[in-house]
Amino acid sequence: MATEVTLPDLGDGIESGDVLEVFVSVGDVISEGQDIVEMETDKATVPVPSSVSGKVSKIAVSEGDTVPIGGVLIEVEAESGAAAPAAEPAPETPKAETPKAEAPQAEPPKDETPEPPAQAAPTPAPTTPAPAAAAPAAQPAAPAPAATPATSAATPAESADSDGESGVIPAGPAVRRFAREVGVDLARVTGTGEGGRITRDDVLAAVRAASQSASQATAGQAAAAPPAATPAAPAAAADPAAALGSDRPGTPAMDDFGSIHVERMSKIRKTISKQMHVSWSTVPRVTNFDDADITELEHLRQTSKDDYAKQGLKLTTMPFLIKAVATALKHHPAINATIDQENEQLIYKDYVNIGIAVDTDRGLVVPVMKDADRMSVPGVTRTLAEMAGKVRSGQFAVNDLRGGSFTISNLGAIGGQYSTPIINVPEVAILLVGRSRKLPVVMPDDSIQPRLMMPLSLSYDHRLVDGGTAARFLNDVIGLLEAPSRLLLAF
C-alpha cells in the first residue's frame, strides 16, 4: 500500500510553500530523511525530507506548484521485500540477484514485468550501465564498509538507473538551484568537496570551462573558415533573444515590441513586495546622512585581521559597526521600538536583535543576530560569519529571520555611498552603510588630512522618532566608531 508523504509544518505562520525543485522521480528508491523536494516559503528556501523509506510510486507536485501545509508531495510504496535480499542473501544467493547485478546482459533488471522494454533501449550504449552494474557487484564482495549505510547498500541496482539524476548527484539544494540558474548539468560536474560532494566553486569552474571552450571553438572556426563568418552574423542578428537571453531568468516569450522573458514571481519576492508597499504607504520616513571617521578603526582592523584569520574568520568593519549600533540602541529606546497602531501602543524592546540585510540570488533576506549588545567584537564576527554561510547556502530556518528590533544594510559591499533605505516594518529605523573612501578633512588644528570616512544613512519612522532623537543616536554610533577603544570597552 502506498504511503503519502505530506508537506510538514515549516514554522509559525507559514501556511504554504512553492515547489522550487523535485529531487526524486517515479521508480526511485528513497530512504527516510532523504530530501525529496525544495520548498520556498515567505523568507526561506528549505529542503523537505521524506518521512518514510520505499519506492516512489507517484509524484503529486511539480516545480512552481503552491502546496499547503499537509498537502501531498509524493506517494511511496514499501520496499521491505527488495531490501532484504540485497542486505542478507547477497553472498549466498547470487542467482536471485543476478538480474540486478548483470543488468546489461539480462534485460529485466528491476521489476521483471513492467521494465523489459525500458532496459532494451539502453543496449546501444552499454558503457553507461556497465559501470553501474559493476558498482553493485563490488558492494556485496565487501559487505563490511557497506554495513553502516544500510539503506543505500540495500538498493544499489535500483539507484543505478537514476545515476545522473538529482537523487544520486552529491550536491546540496543551494548548489542544485545555482546550477539550474546558470544552466549547468550537475551530472557532468566532478565534485571536489568532502566525499566527492559538488560545491558552488565546482559549478563556477564548469561555467568557466564551458565559456573558454566556446570561445576557443568560435575562434577556431573563425580562423579556419573566414568566409563563413559573414553569413553567420545575420543569423545571430536575426535572433537577438538567442544571443542575449541565455543568461536571463524566466521563459522566452514575445510581446508587441519584440522578445521578452517571463518569470513567475517567487514567494520571497511577493513577500518583499508586500512589505515594501506596507512600509512606503504607512511610514512617514525621514533620512539623516552623516559620515564617521574610521581611520583609527581601520588601523586597528588591519593590525588584528591576521589574528582573526588564524581562527578562520575574516575581520571586516561590519562587526565593529554592529557592536557600535547595538551599544547605542541600549541608550536610545525610541530607536529600538515598534508601534502597535491597532492597540495604540509603543513597544520598547529590552533586547537588542539586529537584522542584517543580505542581497541573495532570490531577493533580500534579513537574518537576525540575537542579543547583539551582549556580544564582544570577536563574538559578533563569528556569529556574522555563521549567518552569512547559512544565507548563502540557503540552509537557514524561518526563525533565523524573526525577532529583529533594528536593521543594518551594507551597501558598501557592492558600491555606493548614500541612500534612503526603506524601514523594515514593524521596526522604526534602519541604518545603511556605504563604501568608505578617503576624503580631505579639516582637523581641529585647521590642518587638512586625508581621512577614511564611512557614509551612513539613517531612515526612521517620524511617528515615533523625532529628528533630535535620530541625530543623537547617529552621533553616538559615530562616536563609538571614531574611538575604537570606547567600542571595545563598551558595555
Coordinates of C-alpha atoms in Angstrom, one line a residue:
M1 CA 0.0 0.0 0.0
A2 CA 1.3 3.4 -0.9
T3 CA 2.1 5.9 1.9
E4 CA 1.5 9.6 1.3
V5 CA 4.4 12.0 2.2
T6 CA 3.0 15.4 3.0
L7 CA 4.4 18.9 3.5
P8 CA 5.3 19.2 7.2
D9 CA 5.0 22.3 9.4
L10 CA 7.6 24.8 8.2
G11 CA 7.3 27.3 11.1
D12 CA 4.9 29.6 12.8
G13 CA 2.6 31.5 10.5
I14 CA 3.6 29.6 7.3
E15 CA 0.6 28.2 5.6
S16 CA 2.1 27.1 2.3
G17 CA 5.2 26.9 0.2
D18 CA 6.2 26.9 -3.5
V19 CA 8.0 23.9 -5.0
L20 CA 11.4 25.0 -6.4
E21 CA 12.7 21.6 -7.4
V22 CA 11.7 18.0 -7.2
F23 CA 14.7 15.8 -6.3
V24 CA 13.2 12.3 -7.0
S25 CA 11.4 10.5 -9.9
V26 CA 8.9 7.8 -10.1
G27 CA 10.6 4.5 -9.5
D28 CA 13.4 5.9 -7.3
V29 CA 14.1 4.1 -4.1
I30 CA 14.5 6.6 -1.2
S31 CA 15.3 6.3 2.4
E32 CA 13.7 8.1 5.4
G33 CA 15.3 11.5 5.8
Q34 CA 16.3 11.9 2.2
D35 CA 15.5 15.2 0.6
I36 CA 12.6 14.9 -1.9
V37 CA 11.7 18.5 -2.8
E38 CA 13.0 22.0 -2.1
M39 CA 10.3 24.5 -1.0
E40 CA 10.3 28.2 -0.9
T41 CA 8.4 30.0 1.9
D42 CA 7.9 33.7 2.6
K43 CA 11.6 34.2 3.6
A44 CA 13.5 30.9 3.2
T45 CA 14.1 28.0 1.0
V46 CA 14.2 24.7 2.7
P47 CA 14.7 21.1 1.6
V48 CA 11.9 18.7 2.7
P49 CA 12.9 15.2 3.7
S50 CA 10.9 12.0 3.2
S51 CA 9.2 10.7 6.4
V52 CA 9.3 7.1 5.1
S53 CA 11.5 4.7 3.1
G54 CA 10.5 2.9 -0.1
K55 CA 9.9 3.2 -3.8
V56 CA 8.4 6.4 -5.2
S57 CA 5.1 5.4 -6.9
K58 CA 3.7 8.8 -7.6
I59 CA 4.8 12.5 -7.6
A60 CA 1.9 14.7 -6.7
V61 CA 3.6 18.1 -7.3
S62 CA 5.8 19.8 -9.9
E63 CA 8.0 22.9 -10.0
G64 CA 6.1 26.1 -9.4
D65 CA 3.2 24.5 -7.5
T66 CA 2.0 26.1 -4.3
V67 CA 1.4 23.4 -1.7
P68 CA -0.4 24.0 1.6
I69 CA 0.9 22.6 4.9
G70 CA -0.2 18.9 4.9
G71 CA -0.5 18.7 1.2
V72 CA 0.7 15.5 -0.5
L73 CA 4.1 15.7 -2.1
I74 CA 4.7 12.1 -3.2
E75 CA 3.5 8.6 -2.6
V76 CA 5.8 5.8 -1.5
E77 CA 5.4 2.0 -1.6
A78 CA 7.2 -0.1 1.0
E79 CA 10.3 -1.9 -0.4
S80 CA 10.9 -4.3 2.5
G81 CA 11.0 -7.3 0.2
A82 CA 13.6 -5.7 -2.0
A83 CA 15.7 -4.6 0.8
A84 CA 16.1 -8.0 2.5
P85 CA 17.6 -9.8 -0.5
A86 CA 20.2 -7.1 -1.1
A87 CA 21.2 -7.0 2.5
E88 CA 21.3 -10.6 3.5
P89 CA 21.4 -13.2 0.7
A90 CA 23.9 -11.2 -1.5
P91 CA 26.8 -13.6 -0.6
E92 CA 24.8 -16.9 -0.6
T93 CA 22.1 -16.3 -3.3
P94 CA 23.9 -14.7 -6.2
K95 CA 21.4 -16.2 -8.6
A96 CA 18.5 -14.3 -7.2
E97 CA 20.5 -11.1 -7.5
T98 CA 21.9 -11.8 -11.0
P99 CA 19.2 -9.9 -12.8
K100 CA 20.2 -6.8 -10.9
A101 CA 24.0 -7.2 -10.8
E102 CA 24.2 -8.0 -14.5
A103 CA 21.7 -5.6 -15.8
P104 CA 23.3 -5.0 -19.2
Q105 CA 23.1 -8.7 -20.0
A106 CA 19.7 -9.7 -18.5
E107 CA 17.3 -7.1 -19.8
P108 CA 14.8 -7.1 -16.9
P109 CA 16.9 -5.6 -14.0
K110 CA 14.3 -4.1 -11.7
D111 CA 10.7 -5.2 -11.9
E112 CA 10.8 -8.0 -14.4
T113 CA 7.2 -7.5 -15.6
P114 CA 7.0 -3.7 -16.4
E115 CA 10.5 -2.8 -17.4
P116 CA 11.9 -5.2 -20.1
P117 CA 11.4 -2.7 -23.0
A118 CA 13.0 0.2 -21.0
Q119 CA 16.1 -1.9 -20.4
A120 CA 16.3 -2.9 -24.0
A121 CA 16.6 0.7 -25.1
P122 CA 20.0 1.4 -23.4
T123 CA 21.6 -1.6 -25.1
P124 CA 23.1 0.6 -27.9
A125 CA 25.1 2.5 -25.2
P126 CA 26.3 -0.3 -22.8
T127 CA 29.1 1.9 -21.5
T128 CA 26.7 3.7 -19.2
P129 CA 25.0 0.7 -17.4
A130 CA 28.3 -1.3 -17.3
P131 CA 29.9 0.7 -14.6
A132 CA 26.6 0.9 -12.8
A133 CA 26.4 -2.8 -12.7
A134 CA 30.0 -3.2 -11.6
A135 CA 29.5 -1.0 -8.6
P136 CA 26.7 -3.1 -7.1
A137 CA 28.7 -6.2 -7.8
A138 CA 31.6 -4.9 -5.9
Q139 CA 29.5 -4.0 -2.9
P140 CA 28.4 -7.5 -1.8
A141 CA 32.0 -8.6 -2.1
A142 CA 32.9 -6.1 0.6
P143 CA 29.9 -6.0 3.0
A144 CA 31.8 -4.5 5.9
P145 CA 32.1 -1.0 4.6
A146 CA 28.6 -1.0 3.3
A147 CA 27.1 -2.2 6.6
T148 CA 26.8 1.3 8.0
P149 CA 24.7 2.9 5.3
A150 CA 22.3 0.0 5.2
T151 CA 19.6 1.7 3.1
S152 CA 21.9 2.7 0.3
A153 CA 23.6 -0.7 0.2
A154 CA 20.2 -2.3 0.1
T155 CA 19.3 -0.8 -3.2
P156 CA 22.3 -0.3 -5.4
A157 CA 20.7 -1.7 -8.5
E158 CA 17.7 0.4 -8.1
S159 CA 19.8 3.6 -7.8
A160 CA 21.9 2.6 -10.7
D161 CA 19.2 3.5 -13.1
S162 CA 18.9 7.0 -11.8
D163 CA 22.7 7.6 -12.0
G164 CA 23.0 11.2 -13.2
E165 CA 19.6 12.2 -11.8
S166 CA 19.1 14.6 -8.9
G167 CA 18.6 11.9 -6.3
V168 CA 22.1 10.5 -6.8
I169 CA 24.2 13.6 -7.5
P170 CA 26.0 14.6 -4.3
A171 CA 25.0 18.3 -4.2
G172 CA 23.0 20.3 -1.7
P173 CA 19.8 22.2 -2.6
A174 CA 21.6 25.6 -2.8
V175 CA 24.2 24.2 -5.3
R176 CA 21.4 22.5 -7.3
R177 CA 19.5 25.8 -7.5
F178 CA 22.6 27.7 -8.5
A179 CA 23.5 25.1 -11.2
R180 CA 20.0 25.3 -12.6
E181 CA 20.1 29.1 -12.8
V182 CA 23.4 29.1 -14.7
G183 CA 22.5 26.2 -16.9
V184 CA 25.0 23.6 -15.6
D185 CA 24.2 19.9 -15.8
L186 CA 25.4 18.5 -12.4
A187 CA 25.7 15.1 -13.8
R188 CA 28.7 16.3 -15.8
V189 CA 30.4 18.1 -12.9
T190 CA 33.1 16.4 -10.8
G191 CA 32.8 17.3 -7.1
T192 CA 35.9 18.4 -5.2
G193 CA 34.2 18.6 -1.8
E194 CA 34.2 16.1 1.0
G195 CA 33.2 12.7 -0.3
G196 CA 33.0 14.0 -3.8
R197 CA 30.3 16.5 -3.0
I198 CA 29.8 19.2 -5.6
T199 CA 30.3 22.7 -4.3
R200 CA 29.5 26.1 -5.7
D201 CA 33.1 26.5 -6.8
D202 CA 32.8 23.3 -8.9
V203 CA 29.8 24.8 -10.7
L204 CA 31.6 28.0 -11.3
A205 CA 34.6 26.1 -12.7
A206 CA 32.2 24.2 -15.0
V207 CA 30.8 27.6 -16.2
R208 CA 34.3 29.0 -16.8
A209 CA 35.4 25.8 -18.6
A210 CA 32.3 25.9 -20.9
S211 CA 32.9 29.6 -21.6
Q212 CA 36.5 29.0 -22.5
S213 CA 35.6 26.1 -24.7
A214 CA 33.0 28.1 -26.5
S215 CA 35.4 31.0 -27.0
Q216 CA 38.2 28.7 -28.3
A217 CA 35.7 26.9 -30.7
T218 CA 34.5 30.2 -32.0
A219 CA 38.0 31.5 -32.6
G220 CA 39.0 28.2 -34.2
Q221 CA 36.0 28.3 -36.6
A222 CA 36.7 31.9 -37.5
A223 CA 40.3 31.2 -38.3
A224 CA 39.6 28.0 -40.2
A225 CA 36.7 29.3 -42.3
P226 CA 36.8 33.1 -42.6
P227 CA 34.3 33.3 -45.4
A228 CA 31.7 31.6 -43.2
A229 CA 31.9 34.5 -40.7
T230 CA 29.9 36.8 -43.0
P231 CA 26.7 34.8 -43.2
A232 CA 26.9 33.9 -39.5
A233 CA 26.5 37.5 -38.5
P234 CA 23.0 37.9 -39.9
A235 CA 21.9 34.6 -38.4
A236 CA 22.9 35.8 -34.9
A237 CA 21.3 39.2 -35.5
A238 CA 18.1 37.6 -36.7
D239 CA 17.5 36.1 -33.2
P240 CA 18.6 38.6 -30.6
A241 CA 17.0 36.5 -27.9
A242 CA 19.4 33.7 -28.6
A243 CA 22.3 36.0 -28.2
L244 CA 21.1 37.9 -25.1
G245 CA 18.6 35.7 -23.4
S246 CA 20.7 32.7 -22.4
D247 CA 21.6 34.3 -19.1
R248 CA 18.3 35.8 -18.4
P249 CA 15.7 34.4 -16.0
G250 CA 12.3 33.2 -17.0
T251 CA 10.7 31.7 -20.1
P252 CA 11.3 33.2 -23.5
A253 CA 8.2 34.9 -25.0
M254 CA 7.1 37.7 -27.3
D255 CA 5.2 40.9 -26.8
D256 CA 4.1 43.5 -29.3
F257 CA 7.6 45.0 -29.4
G258 CA 9.9 42.0 -29.5
S259 CA 11.3 39.1 -27.5
I260 CA 11.0 39.1 -23.7
H261 CA 11.5 36.7 -20.8
V262 CA 8.6 36.0 -18.3
E263 CA 9.3 34.7 -14.8
R264 CA 6.8 33.8 -12.2
M265 CA 7.1 36.0 -9.1
S266 CA 8.7 33.9 -6.3
K267 CA 7.2 33.7 -2.8
I268 CA 10.2 35.6 -1.4
R269 CA 9.7 38.4 -4.0
K270 CA 6.0 38.5 -3.2
T271 CA 6.8 38.9 0.5
I272 CA 9.4 41.6 -0.2
S273 CA 6.9 43.5 -2.4
K274 CA 4.2 43.3 0.2
Q275 CA 6.5 44.5 3.0
M276 CA 7.9 47.4 0.9
H277 CA 4.4 48.5 0.0
V278 CA 3.3 48.5 3.6
S279 CA 6.4 50.4 4.7
W280 CA 6.1 53.0 2.0
S281 CA 2.4 53.6 2.4
T282 CA 2.2 53.7 6.2
V283 CA 5.6 55.0 7.5
P284 CA 6.4 58.7 7.2
R285 CA 10.1 58.2 6.7
V286 CA 12.9 60.7 7.2
T287 CA 16.6 60.0 6.4
N288 CA 19.6 61.6 8.1
F289 CA 23.0 61.5 6.3
D290 CA 26.4 61.7 8.1
D291 CA 30.0 60.3 8.0
A292 CA 32.1 58.6 10.5
D293 CA 35.9 59.0 10.5
I294 CA 37.1 55.3 10.8
T295 CA 40.8 56.0 10.1
E296 CA 41.8 54.7 13.6
L297 CA 39.3 51.9 13.4
E298 CA 40.8 50.8 10.1
H299 CA 44.3 50.8 11.6
L300 CA 43.1 48.6 14.4
R301 CA 41.4 46.2 12.0
Q302 CA 44.5 45.9 9.8
T303 CA 46.6 45.1 12.8
S304 CA 44.1 42.5 14.1
K305 CA 42.9 40.7 10.9
D306 CA 45.7 38.2 10.9
D307 CA 44.9 37.1 14.4
Y308 CA 41.3 36.5 13.3
A309 CA 42.4 34.8 10.1
K310 CA 44.2 32.2 12.2
Q311 CA 40.8 31.4 13.7
G312 CA 39.3 31.1 10.3
L313 CA 37.5 34.4 10.5
K314 CA 37.6 37.4 8.2
L315 CA 37.6 40.7 10.1
T316 CA 35.8 43.5 8.3
T317 CA 34.4 46.8 9.6
M318 CA 30.9 45.3 9.8
P319 CA 31.4 43.7 13.3
F320 CA 32.6 47.0 14.7
L321 CA 29.5 48.7 13.2
I322 CA 27.1 46.1 14.6
K323 CA 28.7 46.5 18.0
A324 CA 28.5 50.3 17.9
V325 CA 24.8 50.2 16.8
A326 CA 23.9 47.6 19.5
T327 CA 25.6 49.7 22.2
A328 CA 23.9 52.9 21.1
L329 CA 20.5 51.2 20.9
K330 CA 20.6 50.5 24.6
H331 CA 20.7 54.2 25.3
H332 CA 18.1 55.2 22.8
P333 CA 14.9 53.1 23.4
A334 CA 12.8 55.0 20.9
I335 CA 15.0 53.7 18.1
N336 CA 14.8 50.1 19.5
A337 CA 11.0 50.0 19.5
T338 CA 7.9 49.2 17.4
I339 CA 4.5 50.9 17.0
D340 CA 1.3 48.9 17.7
Q341 CA -1.1 51.1 15.8
E342 CA -4.1 48.8 16.3
N343 CA -3.8 49.0 20.1
E344 CA -2.3 52.5 20.1
Q345 CA 0.8 51.4 22.0
L346 CA 4.5 51.9 21.8
I347 CA 6.6 48.8 22.5
Y348 CA 10.1 49.4 23.7
K349 CA 12.4 46.3 23.3
D350 CA 14.6 45.4 26.3
Y351 CA 16.6 43.1 23.9
V352 CA 18.8 44.2 21.0
N353 CA 18.3 42.0 18.0
I354 CA 19.9 43.4 14.8
G355 CA 18.8 42.2 11.4
I356 CA 21.5 42.2 8.7
A357 CA 20.0 42.8 5.2
V358 CA 21.7 40.4 2.8
D359 CA 21.4 40.5 -1.0
T360 CA 20.9 37.0 -2.4
D361 CA 20.1 35.4 -5.7
R362 CA 16.5 35.1 -4.6
G363 CA 16.0 38.5 -3.1
L364 CA 16.6 40.4 0.1
V365 CA 16.9 38.2 3.2
V366 CA 17.3 39.7 6.7
P367 CA 18.7 37.2 9.2
V368 CA 18.7 38.4 12.8
M369 CA 21.6 38.5 15.2
K370 CA 20.0 37.9 18.6
D371 CA 21.3 39.8 21.7
A372 CA 24.0 41.6 19.7
D373 CA 24.6 44.0 22.6
R374 CA 25.8 41.2 24.8
M375 CA 28.5 40.0 22.3
S376 CA 32.1 41.1 22.0
V377 CA 33.6 42.1 18.7
P378 CA 35.0 38.5 18.2
G379 CA 31.6 37.1 19.1
V380 CA 29.9 39.3 16.6
T381 CA 32.5 38.4 13.9
R382 CA 31.9 34.7 14.5
T383 CA 28.1 34.9 14.5
L384 CA 28.1 37.1 11.4
A385 CA 30.2 34.5 9.5
E386 CA 27.8 31.7 10.5
M387 CA 24.8 33.8 9.4
A388 CA 26.4 34.6 6.1
G389 CA 27.2 31.0 5.5
K390 CA 23.6 29.9 6.2
V391 CA 22.1 32.6 3.9
R392 CA 24.5 31.9 1.0
S393 CA 23.8 28.1 1.2
G394 CA 20.1 28.6 1.8
Q395 CA 20.3 26.4 5.0
F396 CA 18.7 28.9 7.4
A397 CA 15.5 28.4 9.3
V398 CA 12.5 30.7 9.3
N399 CA 13.2 31.6 13.0
D400 CA 16.6 32.9 11.9
L401 CA 14.7 35.8 10.2
R402 CA 12.4 36.7 13.1
G403 CA 12.6 38.9 16.2
G404 CA 14.6 41.8 14.8
S405 CA 14.4 45.2 16.5
F406 CA 16.7 47.2 14.2
T407 CA 18.2 46.6 10.7
I408 CA 21.6 47.3 9.1
S409 CA 22.0 47.3 5.3
N410 CA 25.5 47.2 3.9
L411 CA 25.6 48.9 0.5
G412 CA 29.3 49.4 0.7
A413 CA 30.0 45.7 -0.1
I414 CA 28.5 46.4 -3.6
G415 CA 29.3 50.1 -4.1
G416 CA 27.7 53.4 -3.5
Q417 CA 27.7 55.8 -0.5
Y418 CA 24.3 57.2 0.5
S419 CA 20.7 56.0 0.0
T420 CA 17.3 56.2 1.6
P421 CA 16.7 52.7 2.9
I422 CA 13.1 51.5 3.4
I423 CA 12.3 50.7 7.0
N424 CA 11.7 47.1 7.8
V425 CA 8.3 47.4 9.4
P426 CA 7.3 47.0 12.2
E427 CA 10.7 48.3 13.2
V428 CA 11.1 52.1 13.3
A429 CA 14.6 52.7 12.0
I430 CA 17.2 51.2 9.6
L431 CA 20.9 52.2 9.1
L432 CA 22.5 51.9 5.7
V433 CA 26.3 51.9 5.4
G434 CA 28.0 52.9 2.2
R435 CA 31.5 52.3 0.9
S436 CA 34.2 54.0 2.9
R437 CA 36.5 56.3 1.0
K438 CA 39.3 58.8 1.7
L439 CA 38.3 62.5 1.9
P440 CA 40.2 65.7 2.8
V441 CA 39.1 66.6 6.3
V442 CA 39.8 69.8 8.3
M443 CA 41.2 68.7 11.6
P444 CA 40.8 70.5 14.9
D445 CA 44.2 72.2 14.4
D446 CA 42.9 73.5 11.0
S447 CA 45.2 71.2 9.1
I448 CA 43.8 69.2 6.2
Q449 CA 44.4 65.5 6.2
P450 CA 43.2 62.5 4.2
R451 CA 40.8 60.5 6.4
L452 CA 38.9 57.3 5.8
M453 CA 35.2 58.3 6.0
M454 CA 32.3 55.8 6.3
P455 CA 29.0 57.2 4.9
L456 CA 25.9 56.5 7.0
S457 CA 22.2 56.9 6.1
L458 CA 19.7 56.5 8.9
S459 CA 16.0 56.3 8.0
Y460 CA 13.5 56.5 10.8
D461 CA 9.7 56.5 11.4
H462 CA 8.8 60.0 12.2
R463 CA 5.6 58.9 14.0
L464 CA 7.8 57.8 16.9
V465 CA 11.3 59.0 16.3
D466 CA 11.9 62.7 16.3
G467 CA 14.8 64.4 14.4
G468 CA 16.7 65.2 17.5
T469 CA 16.4 61.6 18.8
A470 CA 17.7 60.2 15.5
A471 CA 20.6 62.7 15.4
R472 CA 21.7 61.9 18.9
F473 CA 21.6 58.2 18.2
L474 CA 23.6 58.6 15.0
N475 CA 26.1 60.8 16.8
D476 CA 26.6 58.0 19.4
V477 CA 27.2 55.4 16.7
I478 CA 29.8 57.7 15.0
G479 CA 31.5 58.5 18.3
L480 CA 32.0 54.8 19.0
L481 CA 33.3 54.1 15.5
E482 CA 35.7 57.0 15.7
A483 CA 37.1 55.9 19.1
P484 CA 37.7 52.1 18.9
S485 CA 38.9 51.9 22.5
R486 CA 35.4 53.0 23.6
L487 CA 33.9 50.5 21.3
L488 CA 36.0 47.6 22.7
L489 CA 35.3 48.6 26.3
A490 CA 31.6 49.4 25.8
F491 CA 29.0 47.6 27.9

